[in-house]
Short mmCIF file of C-alpha atoms in Angstrom, two decimals:
data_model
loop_
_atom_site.label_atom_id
_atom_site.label_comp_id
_atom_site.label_asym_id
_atom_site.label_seq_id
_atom_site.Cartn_x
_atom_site.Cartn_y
_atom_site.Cartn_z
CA UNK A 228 -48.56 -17.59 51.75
CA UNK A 229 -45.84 -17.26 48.78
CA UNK A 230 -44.58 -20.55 47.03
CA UNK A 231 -41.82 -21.28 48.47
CA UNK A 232 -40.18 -21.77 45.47
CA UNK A 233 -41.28 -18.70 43.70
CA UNK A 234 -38.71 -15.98 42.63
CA UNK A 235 -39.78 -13.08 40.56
CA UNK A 236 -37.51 -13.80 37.34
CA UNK A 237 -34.75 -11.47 36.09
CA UNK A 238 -35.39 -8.74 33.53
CA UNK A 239 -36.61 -4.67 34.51
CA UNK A 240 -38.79 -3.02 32.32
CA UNK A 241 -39.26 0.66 33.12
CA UNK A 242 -43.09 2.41 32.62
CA UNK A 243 -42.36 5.83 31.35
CA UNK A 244 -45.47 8.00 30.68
CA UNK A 245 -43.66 10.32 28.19
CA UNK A 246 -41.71 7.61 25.79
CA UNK A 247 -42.78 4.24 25.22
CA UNK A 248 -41.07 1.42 27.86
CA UNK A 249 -38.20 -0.50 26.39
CA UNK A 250 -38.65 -4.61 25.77
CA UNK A 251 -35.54 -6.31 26.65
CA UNK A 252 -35.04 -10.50 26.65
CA UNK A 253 -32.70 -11.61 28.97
CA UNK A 254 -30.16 -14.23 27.69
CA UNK A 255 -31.97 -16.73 29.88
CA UNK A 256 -35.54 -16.13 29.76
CA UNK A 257 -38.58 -17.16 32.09
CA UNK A 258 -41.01 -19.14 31.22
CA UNK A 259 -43.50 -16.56 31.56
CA UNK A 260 -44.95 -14.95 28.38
CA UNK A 261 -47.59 -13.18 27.08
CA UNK A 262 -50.32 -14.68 25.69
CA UNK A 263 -51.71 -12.43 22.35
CA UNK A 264 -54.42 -10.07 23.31
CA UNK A 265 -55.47 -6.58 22.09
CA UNK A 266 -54.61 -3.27 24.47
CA UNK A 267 -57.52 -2.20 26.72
CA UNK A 268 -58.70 0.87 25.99
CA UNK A 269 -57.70 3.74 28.78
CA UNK A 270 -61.13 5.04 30.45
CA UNK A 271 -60.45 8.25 29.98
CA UNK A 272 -61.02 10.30 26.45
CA UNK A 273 -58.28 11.17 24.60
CA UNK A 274 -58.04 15.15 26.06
CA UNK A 275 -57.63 13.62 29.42
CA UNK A 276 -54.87 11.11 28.91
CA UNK A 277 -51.01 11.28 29.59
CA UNK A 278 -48.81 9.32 26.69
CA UNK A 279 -49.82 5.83 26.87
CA UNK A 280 -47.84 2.89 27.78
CA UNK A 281 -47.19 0.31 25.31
CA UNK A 282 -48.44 -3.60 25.23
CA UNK A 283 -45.39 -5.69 24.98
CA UNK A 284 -45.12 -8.18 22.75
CA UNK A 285 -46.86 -11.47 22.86
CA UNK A 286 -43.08 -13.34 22.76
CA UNK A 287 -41.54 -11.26 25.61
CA UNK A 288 -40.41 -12.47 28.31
CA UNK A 289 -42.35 -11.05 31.84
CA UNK A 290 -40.72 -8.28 33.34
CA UNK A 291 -41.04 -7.61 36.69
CA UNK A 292 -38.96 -5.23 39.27
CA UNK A 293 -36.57 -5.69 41.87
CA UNK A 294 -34.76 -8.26 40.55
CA UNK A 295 -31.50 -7.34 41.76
CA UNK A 296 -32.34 -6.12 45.09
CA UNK A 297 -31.18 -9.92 46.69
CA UNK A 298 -27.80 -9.51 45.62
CA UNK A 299 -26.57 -8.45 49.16
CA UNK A 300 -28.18 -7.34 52.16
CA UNK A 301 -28.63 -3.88 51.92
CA UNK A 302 -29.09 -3.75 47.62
CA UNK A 303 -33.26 -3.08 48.98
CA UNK A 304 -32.18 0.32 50.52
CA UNK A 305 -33.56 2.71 48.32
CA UNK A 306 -34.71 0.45 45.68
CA UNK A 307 -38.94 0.31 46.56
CA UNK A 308 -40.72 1.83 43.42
CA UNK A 309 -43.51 5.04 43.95
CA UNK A 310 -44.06 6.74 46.76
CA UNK A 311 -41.91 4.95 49.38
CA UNK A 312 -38.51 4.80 47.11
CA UNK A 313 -36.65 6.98 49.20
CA UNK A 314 -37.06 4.46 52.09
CA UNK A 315 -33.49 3.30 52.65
CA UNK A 316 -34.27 1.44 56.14
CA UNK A 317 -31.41 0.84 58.26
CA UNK A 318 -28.86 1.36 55.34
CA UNK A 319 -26.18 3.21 57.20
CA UNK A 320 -26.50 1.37 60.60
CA UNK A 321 -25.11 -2.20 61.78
CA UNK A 322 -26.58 -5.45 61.27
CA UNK A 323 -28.29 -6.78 64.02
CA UNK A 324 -29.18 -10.35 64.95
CA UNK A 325 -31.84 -11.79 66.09
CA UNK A 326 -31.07 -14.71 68.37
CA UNK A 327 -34.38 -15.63 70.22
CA UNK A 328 -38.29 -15.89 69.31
CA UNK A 329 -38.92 -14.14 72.49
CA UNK A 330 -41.19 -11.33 72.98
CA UNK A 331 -38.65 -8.79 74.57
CA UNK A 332 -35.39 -9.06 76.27
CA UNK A 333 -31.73 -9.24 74.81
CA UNK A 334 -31.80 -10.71 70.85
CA UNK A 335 -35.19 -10.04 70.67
CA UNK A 336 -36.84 -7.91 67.40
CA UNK A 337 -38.29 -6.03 70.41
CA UNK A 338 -35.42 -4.78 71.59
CA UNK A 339 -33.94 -4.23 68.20
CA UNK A 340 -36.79 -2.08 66.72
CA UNK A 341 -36.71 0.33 70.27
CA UNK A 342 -33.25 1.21 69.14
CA UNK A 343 -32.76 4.86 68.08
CA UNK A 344 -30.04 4.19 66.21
CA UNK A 345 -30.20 3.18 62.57
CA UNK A 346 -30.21 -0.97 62.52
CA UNK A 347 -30.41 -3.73 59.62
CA UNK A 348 -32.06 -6.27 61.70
CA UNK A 349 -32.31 -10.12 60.29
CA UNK A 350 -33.21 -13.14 61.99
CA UNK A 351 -30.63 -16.18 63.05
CA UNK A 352 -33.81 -18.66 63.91
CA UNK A 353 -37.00 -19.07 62.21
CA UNK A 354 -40.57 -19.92 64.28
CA UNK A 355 -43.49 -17.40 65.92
CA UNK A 356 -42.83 -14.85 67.58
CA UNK A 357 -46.13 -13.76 70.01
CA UNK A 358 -46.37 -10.32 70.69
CA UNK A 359 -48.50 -9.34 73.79
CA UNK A 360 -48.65 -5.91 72.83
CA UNK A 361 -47.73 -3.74 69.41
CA UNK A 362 -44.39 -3.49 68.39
CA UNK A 363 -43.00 -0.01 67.75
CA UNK A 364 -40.72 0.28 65.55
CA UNK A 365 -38.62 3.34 65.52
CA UNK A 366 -36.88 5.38 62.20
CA UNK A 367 -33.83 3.88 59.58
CA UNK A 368 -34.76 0.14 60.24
CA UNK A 369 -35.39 -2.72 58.01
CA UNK A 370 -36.56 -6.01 59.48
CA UNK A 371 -35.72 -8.45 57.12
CA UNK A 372 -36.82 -11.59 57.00
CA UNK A 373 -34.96 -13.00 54.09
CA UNK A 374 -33.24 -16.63 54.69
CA UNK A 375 -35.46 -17.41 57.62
CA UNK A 376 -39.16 -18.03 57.77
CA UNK A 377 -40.31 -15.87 60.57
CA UNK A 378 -44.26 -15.23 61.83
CA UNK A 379 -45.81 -12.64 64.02
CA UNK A 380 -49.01 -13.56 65.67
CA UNK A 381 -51.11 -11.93 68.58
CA UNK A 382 -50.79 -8.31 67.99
CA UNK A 383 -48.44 -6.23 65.43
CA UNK A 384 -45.88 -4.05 63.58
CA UNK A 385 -47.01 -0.19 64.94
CA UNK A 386 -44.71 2.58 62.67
CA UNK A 387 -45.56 6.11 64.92
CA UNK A 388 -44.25 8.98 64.18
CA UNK A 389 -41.10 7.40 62.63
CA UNK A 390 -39.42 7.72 59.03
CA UNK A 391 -37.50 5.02 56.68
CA UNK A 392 -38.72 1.57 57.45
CA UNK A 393 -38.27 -0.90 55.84
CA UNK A 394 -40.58 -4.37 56.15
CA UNK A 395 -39.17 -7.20 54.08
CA UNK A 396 -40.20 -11.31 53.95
CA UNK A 397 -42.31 -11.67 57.10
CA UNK A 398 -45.87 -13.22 57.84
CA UNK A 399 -48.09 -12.12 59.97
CA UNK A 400 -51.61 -14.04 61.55
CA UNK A 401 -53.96 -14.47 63.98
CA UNK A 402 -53.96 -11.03 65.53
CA UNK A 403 -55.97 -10.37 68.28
CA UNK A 404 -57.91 -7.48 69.93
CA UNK A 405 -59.91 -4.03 69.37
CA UNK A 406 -57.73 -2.10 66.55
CA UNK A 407 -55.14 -4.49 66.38
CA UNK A 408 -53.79 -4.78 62.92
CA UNK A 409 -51.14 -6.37 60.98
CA UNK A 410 -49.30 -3.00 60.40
CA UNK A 411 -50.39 -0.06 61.66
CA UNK A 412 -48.40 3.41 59.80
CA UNK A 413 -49.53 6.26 62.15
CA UNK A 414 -49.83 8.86 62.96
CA UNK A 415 -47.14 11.25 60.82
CA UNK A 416 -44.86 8.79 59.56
CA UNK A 417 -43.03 8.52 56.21
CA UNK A 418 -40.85 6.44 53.80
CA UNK A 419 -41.87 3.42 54.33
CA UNK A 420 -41.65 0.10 52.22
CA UNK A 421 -43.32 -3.26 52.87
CA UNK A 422 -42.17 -6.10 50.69
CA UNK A 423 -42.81 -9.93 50.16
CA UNK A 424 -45.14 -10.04 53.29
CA UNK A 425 -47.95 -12.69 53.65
CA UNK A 426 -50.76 -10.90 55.83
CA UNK A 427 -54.08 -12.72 57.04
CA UNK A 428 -56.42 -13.04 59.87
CA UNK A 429 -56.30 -9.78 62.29
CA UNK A 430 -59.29 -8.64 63.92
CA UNK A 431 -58.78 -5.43 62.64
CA UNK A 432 -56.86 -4.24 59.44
CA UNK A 433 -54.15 -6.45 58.11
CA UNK A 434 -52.16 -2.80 56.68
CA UNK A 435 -53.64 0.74 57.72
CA UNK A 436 -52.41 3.91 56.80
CA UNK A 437 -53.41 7.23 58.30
CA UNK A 438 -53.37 10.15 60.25
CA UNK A 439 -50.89 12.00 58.12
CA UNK A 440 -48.66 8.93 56.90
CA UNK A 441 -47.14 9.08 53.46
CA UNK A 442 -44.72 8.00 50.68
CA UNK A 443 -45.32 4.76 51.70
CA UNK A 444 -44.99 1.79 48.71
CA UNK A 445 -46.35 -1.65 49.35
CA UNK A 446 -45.09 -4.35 46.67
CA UNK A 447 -45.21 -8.01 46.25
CA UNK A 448 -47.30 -9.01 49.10
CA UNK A 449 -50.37 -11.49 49.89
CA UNK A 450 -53.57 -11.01 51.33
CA UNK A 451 -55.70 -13.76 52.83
CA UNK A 452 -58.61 -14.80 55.10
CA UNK A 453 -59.28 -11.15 55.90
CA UNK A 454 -62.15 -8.78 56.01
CA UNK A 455 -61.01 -5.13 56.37
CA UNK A 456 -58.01 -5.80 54.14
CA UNK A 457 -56.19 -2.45 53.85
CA UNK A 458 -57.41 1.24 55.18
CA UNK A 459 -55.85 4.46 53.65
CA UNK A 460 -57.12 7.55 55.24
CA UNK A 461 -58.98 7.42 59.21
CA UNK A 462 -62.32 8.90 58.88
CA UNK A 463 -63.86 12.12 57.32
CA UNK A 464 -62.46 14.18 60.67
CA UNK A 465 -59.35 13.57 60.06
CA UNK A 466 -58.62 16.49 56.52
CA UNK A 467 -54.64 15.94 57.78
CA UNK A 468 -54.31 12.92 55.21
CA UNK A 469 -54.90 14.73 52.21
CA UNK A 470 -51.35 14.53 52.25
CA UNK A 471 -51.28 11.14 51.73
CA UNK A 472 -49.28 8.64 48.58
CA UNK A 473 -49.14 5.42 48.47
CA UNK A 474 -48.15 3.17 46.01
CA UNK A 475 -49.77 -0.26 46.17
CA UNK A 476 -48.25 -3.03 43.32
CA UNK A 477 -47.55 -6.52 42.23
CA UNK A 478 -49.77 -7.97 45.03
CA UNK A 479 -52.17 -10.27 45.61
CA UNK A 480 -55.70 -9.98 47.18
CA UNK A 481 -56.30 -13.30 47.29
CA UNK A 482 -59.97 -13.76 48.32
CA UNK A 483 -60.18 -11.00 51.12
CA UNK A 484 -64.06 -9.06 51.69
CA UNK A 485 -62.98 -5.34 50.72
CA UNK A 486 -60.63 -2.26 51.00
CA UNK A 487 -58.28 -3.48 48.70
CA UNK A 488 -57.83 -0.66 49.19
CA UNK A 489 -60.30 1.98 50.71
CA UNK A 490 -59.03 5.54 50.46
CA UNK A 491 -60.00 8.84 51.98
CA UNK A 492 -58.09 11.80 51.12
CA UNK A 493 -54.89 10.34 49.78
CA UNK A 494 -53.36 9.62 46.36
CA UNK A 495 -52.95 5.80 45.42
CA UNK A 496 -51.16 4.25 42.65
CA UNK A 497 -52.36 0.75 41.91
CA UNK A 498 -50.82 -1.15 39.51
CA UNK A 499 -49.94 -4.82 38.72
CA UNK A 500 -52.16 -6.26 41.61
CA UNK A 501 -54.41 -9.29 40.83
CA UNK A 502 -57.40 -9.09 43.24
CA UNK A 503 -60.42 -12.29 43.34
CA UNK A 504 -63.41 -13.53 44.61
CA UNK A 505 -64.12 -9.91 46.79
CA UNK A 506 -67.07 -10.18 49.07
CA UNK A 507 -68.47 -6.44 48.80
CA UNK A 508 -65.89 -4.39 46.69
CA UNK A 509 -62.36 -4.20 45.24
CA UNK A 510 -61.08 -0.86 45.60
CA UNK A 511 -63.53 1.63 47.47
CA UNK A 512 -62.72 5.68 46.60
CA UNK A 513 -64.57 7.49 50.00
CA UNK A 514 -64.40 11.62 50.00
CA UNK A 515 -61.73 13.48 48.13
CA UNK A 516 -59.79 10.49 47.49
CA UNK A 517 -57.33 10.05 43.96
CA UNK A 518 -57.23 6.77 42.52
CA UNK A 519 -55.15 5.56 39.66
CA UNK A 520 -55.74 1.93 38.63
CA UNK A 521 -53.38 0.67 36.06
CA UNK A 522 -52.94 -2.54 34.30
CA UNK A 523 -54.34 -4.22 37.51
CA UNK A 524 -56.61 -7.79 37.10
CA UNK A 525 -59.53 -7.95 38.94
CA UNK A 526 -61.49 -11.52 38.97
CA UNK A 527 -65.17 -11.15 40.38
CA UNK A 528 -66.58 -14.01 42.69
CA UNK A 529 -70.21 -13.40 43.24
CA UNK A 530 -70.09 -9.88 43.62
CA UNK A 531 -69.82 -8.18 40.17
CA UNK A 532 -68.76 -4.65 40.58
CA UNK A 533 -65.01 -3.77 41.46
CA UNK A 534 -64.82 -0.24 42.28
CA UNK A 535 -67.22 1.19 44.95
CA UNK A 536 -67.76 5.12 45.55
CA UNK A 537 -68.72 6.12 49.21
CA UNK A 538 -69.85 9.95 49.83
CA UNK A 539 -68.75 11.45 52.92
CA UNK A 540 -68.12 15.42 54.35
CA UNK A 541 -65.15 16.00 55.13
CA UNK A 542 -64.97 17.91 58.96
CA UNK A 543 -64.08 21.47 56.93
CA UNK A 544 -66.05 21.40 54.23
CA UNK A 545 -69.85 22.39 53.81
CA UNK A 546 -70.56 19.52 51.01
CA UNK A 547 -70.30 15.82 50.67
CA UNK A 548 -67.95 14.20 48.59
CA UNK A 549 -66.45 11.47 47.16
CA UNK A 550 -63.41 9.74 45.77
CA UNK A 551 -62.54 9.39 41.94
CA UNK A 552 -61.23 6.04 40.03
CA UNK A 553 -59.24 6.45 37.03
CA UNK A 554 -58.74 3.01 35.16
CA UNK A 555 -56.16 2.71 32.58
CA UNK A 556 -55.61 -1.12 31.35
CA UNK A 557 -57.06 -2.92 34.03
CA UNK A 558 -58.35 -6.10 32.47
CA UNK A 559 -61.91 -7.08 34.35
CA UNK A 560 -62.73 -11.40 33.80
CA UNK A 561 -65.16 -13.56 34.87
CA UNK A 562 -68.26 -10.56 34.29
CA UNK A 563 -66.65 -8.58 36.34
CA UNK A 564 -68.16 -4.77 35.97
CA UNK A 565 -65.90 -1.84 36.75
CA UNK A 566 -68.11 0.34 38.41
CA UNK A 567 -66.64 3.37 37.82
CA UNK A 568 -67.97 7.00 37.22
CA UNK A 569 -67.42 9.98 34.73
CA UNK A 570 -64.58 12.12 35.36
CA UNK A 571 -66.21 15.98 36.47
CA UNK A 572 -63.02 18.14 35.20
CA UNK A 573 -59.58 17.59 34.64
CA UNK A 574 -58.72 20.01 37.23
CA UNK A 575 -58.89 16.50 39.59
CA UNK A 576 -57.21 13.99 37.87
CA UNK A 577 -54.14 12.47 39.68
CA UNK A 578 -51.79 10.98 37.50
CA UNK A 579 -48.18 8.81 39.20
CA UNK A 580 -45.99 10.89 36.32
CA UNK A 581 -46.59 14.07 38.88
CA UNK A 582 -44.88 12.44 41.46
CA UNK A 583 -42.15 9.75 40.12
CA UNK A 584 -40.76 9.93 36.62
CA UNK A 585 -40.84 5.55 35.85
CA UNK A 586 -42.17 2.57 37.00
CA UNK A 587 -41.98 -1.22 36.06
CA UNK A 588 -45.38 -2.04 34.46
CA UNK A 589 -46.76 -5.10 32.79
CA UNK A 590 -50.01 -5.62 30.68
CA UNK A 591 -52.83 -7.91 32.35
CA UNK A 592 -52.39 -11.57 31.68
CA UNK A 593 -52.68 -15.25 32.84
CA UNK A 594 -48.87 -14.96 33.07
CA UNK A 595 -48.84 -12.19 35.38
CA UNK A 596 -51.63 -13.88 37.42
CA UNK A 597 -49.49 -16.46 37.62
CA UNK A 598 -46.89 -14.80 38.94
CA UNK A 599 -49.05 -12.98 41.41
CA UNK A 600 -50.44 -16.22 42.83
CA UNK A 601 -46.97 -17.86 43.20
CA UNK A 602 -44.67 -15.82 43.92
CA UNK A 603 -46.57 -12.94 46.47
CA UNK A 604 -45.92 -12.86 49.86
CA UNK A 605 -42.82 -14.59 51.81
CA UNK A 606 -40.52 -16.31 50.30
CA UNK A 607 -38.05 -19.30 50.66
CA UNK A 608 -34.71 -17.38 49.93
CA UNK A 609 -30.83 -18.09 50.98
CA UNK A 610 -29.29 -16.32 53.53
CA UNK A 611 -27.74 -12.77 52.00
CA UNK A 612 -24.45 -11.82 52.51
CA UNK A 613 -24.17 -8.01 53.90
CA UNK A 614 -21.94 -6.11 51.53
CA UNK A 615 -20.65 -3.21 54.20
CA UNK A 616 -21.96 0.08 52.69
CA UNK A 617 -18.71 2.21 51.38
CA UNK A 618 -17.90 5.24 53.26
#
């Protein structure tokens, strides 16, 4: 669960691979600052590296992104960073309210998220709301649970074969039954962004992504009393999800077992996350998977090593394989080992620059776990006024 008095502080800082980020201090500066430290060294030699990112320095102010999106309403639309920024949610449809906690009927998020029509659906109460069975939710919405404090329980969020979603300030627990998780992206669905949710305690995955799902981004959320934390890619069968991007940042894997996440086939951009006290692994790369791990902190319990490397066959292919980890600034404390593996040719590095041209970035620091800890997951924020989209 966030703190509910935790607000990500203004200021934007852009990462862009080919020119070194620009430091700005805004007039009214967070508390937040760096604390001096020396740059970590990229894992990769020099021939393999794209232009690096610069440290900031120690007397900056923390930058972090999306602080302007709770202006109005709809300022999220369009605003996630990585692979799901072209989500724009229920941008050009009406607001819809929800008026009751019930599972279905009228007012319900039920009946809002069946809709075919594009919808901005928010919330008029807060409480539970115990679903009996998944909840599909069809293309161009955004439930948003900004101003209220609203929880799912018993089963959850399924996003099937549907495009521009939008997920924004919810919780979700205590979901029950075989292959029930939190949210479920699949099969073939696309622009999707899940914000500021607190996710714990499903009996299956808390976020999965396959079966041909992409450009999906997943920012500022927490992860809690969870095993099977976060699945990208369904099995080795399934050679459909090389296709797959996600962007994972600025969350918090707060004590979870593993798959934080585990990949097969797909591209992943991790960045700014602040993962502790795993129980197997961190971040698991299975066959043919592309990992890029940047400026993330990762805080060993009793088990040392964060990144894991699982061989598999994929169904078309005569040979095992596996994934590949590329580290650039993570910060590993508290004896943490990486765990990762030489590089084989440059012919399979994956770097974010191919895909989107910036990104807000931050060194590793006990600021930035601060942050992480306090200000992940929902949030305690006023009601937003909708600003009516100009025709």
């Amino acid at each position: 669960m966030g703190n509910s008095q935790g607000r990500y502080p203004p200021g934007h800082r852009k990462f862009r691979p080919h020119h070194p980020p620009p430091f700005t201090t805004d007039p009214s500066p967070p508390p937040y600052l760096y604390p001096t430290q020396p740059p970590l060294a990229p894992s990769r030699p020099p021939s393999q590296q794209h232009q690096p990112y610069q440290m900031a320095n120690p007397h900056t102010p923390l930058s972090l992104p999306y602080s302007n999106v709770d202006c109005s309403l709809r300022a999220l639309a369009g605003q996630a960073e990585g692979f799901g920024r072209l989500a724009i949610g229920g941008l050009q449809g009406p607001v819809y309210h929800v008026t009751t906690l019930s599972d279905d009927g009228p007012g319900s998020l039920r009946e809002a998220c069946r809709k075919k029509e594009p919808l901005w659906i928010v919330f008029e109460i807060s409480g539970t709301i115990h679903l009996s069975s998944y909840l599909s939710v069809s293309s161009y919405k955004t439930i948003d649970g900004r101003g209220q404090r609203i929880k799912l329980t018993g089963k959850g969020l399924r996003l099937k074969e549907c495009e521009h979603v939008i997920i924004c300030n919810l919780e979700f627990e205590g979901g029950r039954g075989h292959d029930v998780d939190g949210i479920q992206i699949k099969p073939n669905s696309k622009h999707i962004w899940i914000d500021r949710c607190s996710l714990r305690d499903y009996d299956d995955g808390l976020i999965d992504i396959t079966r041909g799902s992409t450009d999906i981004t997943i920012s500022r959320c927490h992860f809690s009393q969870h095993d099977k934390t976060m699945l990208i890619g369904a099995d080795p069968s399934h050679t459909d999800d090389r296709c797959i991007r996600v962007t994972i940042h600025h969350c918090f894997f707060d004590g979870t077992r593993q798959r934080h996440p585990r990949v097969r086939f797909g591209k992943v951009h991790l960045y700014n996350n602040y993962t502790r006290n795993w129980g197997i692994y961190a971040v698991c790369a299975s066959v043919e998977s592309k990992i890029f791990s940047q400026c993330n902190i990762y805080e060993a319990g009793q088990k040392k090593v964060a990144f894991m490397h699982y061989t598999e066959k994929a169904a078309d292919k005569d040979e095992t394989a596996t994934g590949i980890i590329i580290s650039e600034g993570d910060l590993f404390v508290n004896d943490t080992q990486p765990g990762l593996k030489p590089l084989l040719s440059e012919e399979s590095l994956f770097h974010p620059s191919e895909h989107y041209p910036t990104w807000t970035v931050e060194p590793p620091s006990d600021s930035l776990k601060h942050i992480l800890r306090h200000c992940t997951g929902w949030q305690s924020l006023a009601c937003i006024p909708d600003n009516p989209v100009a025709s």
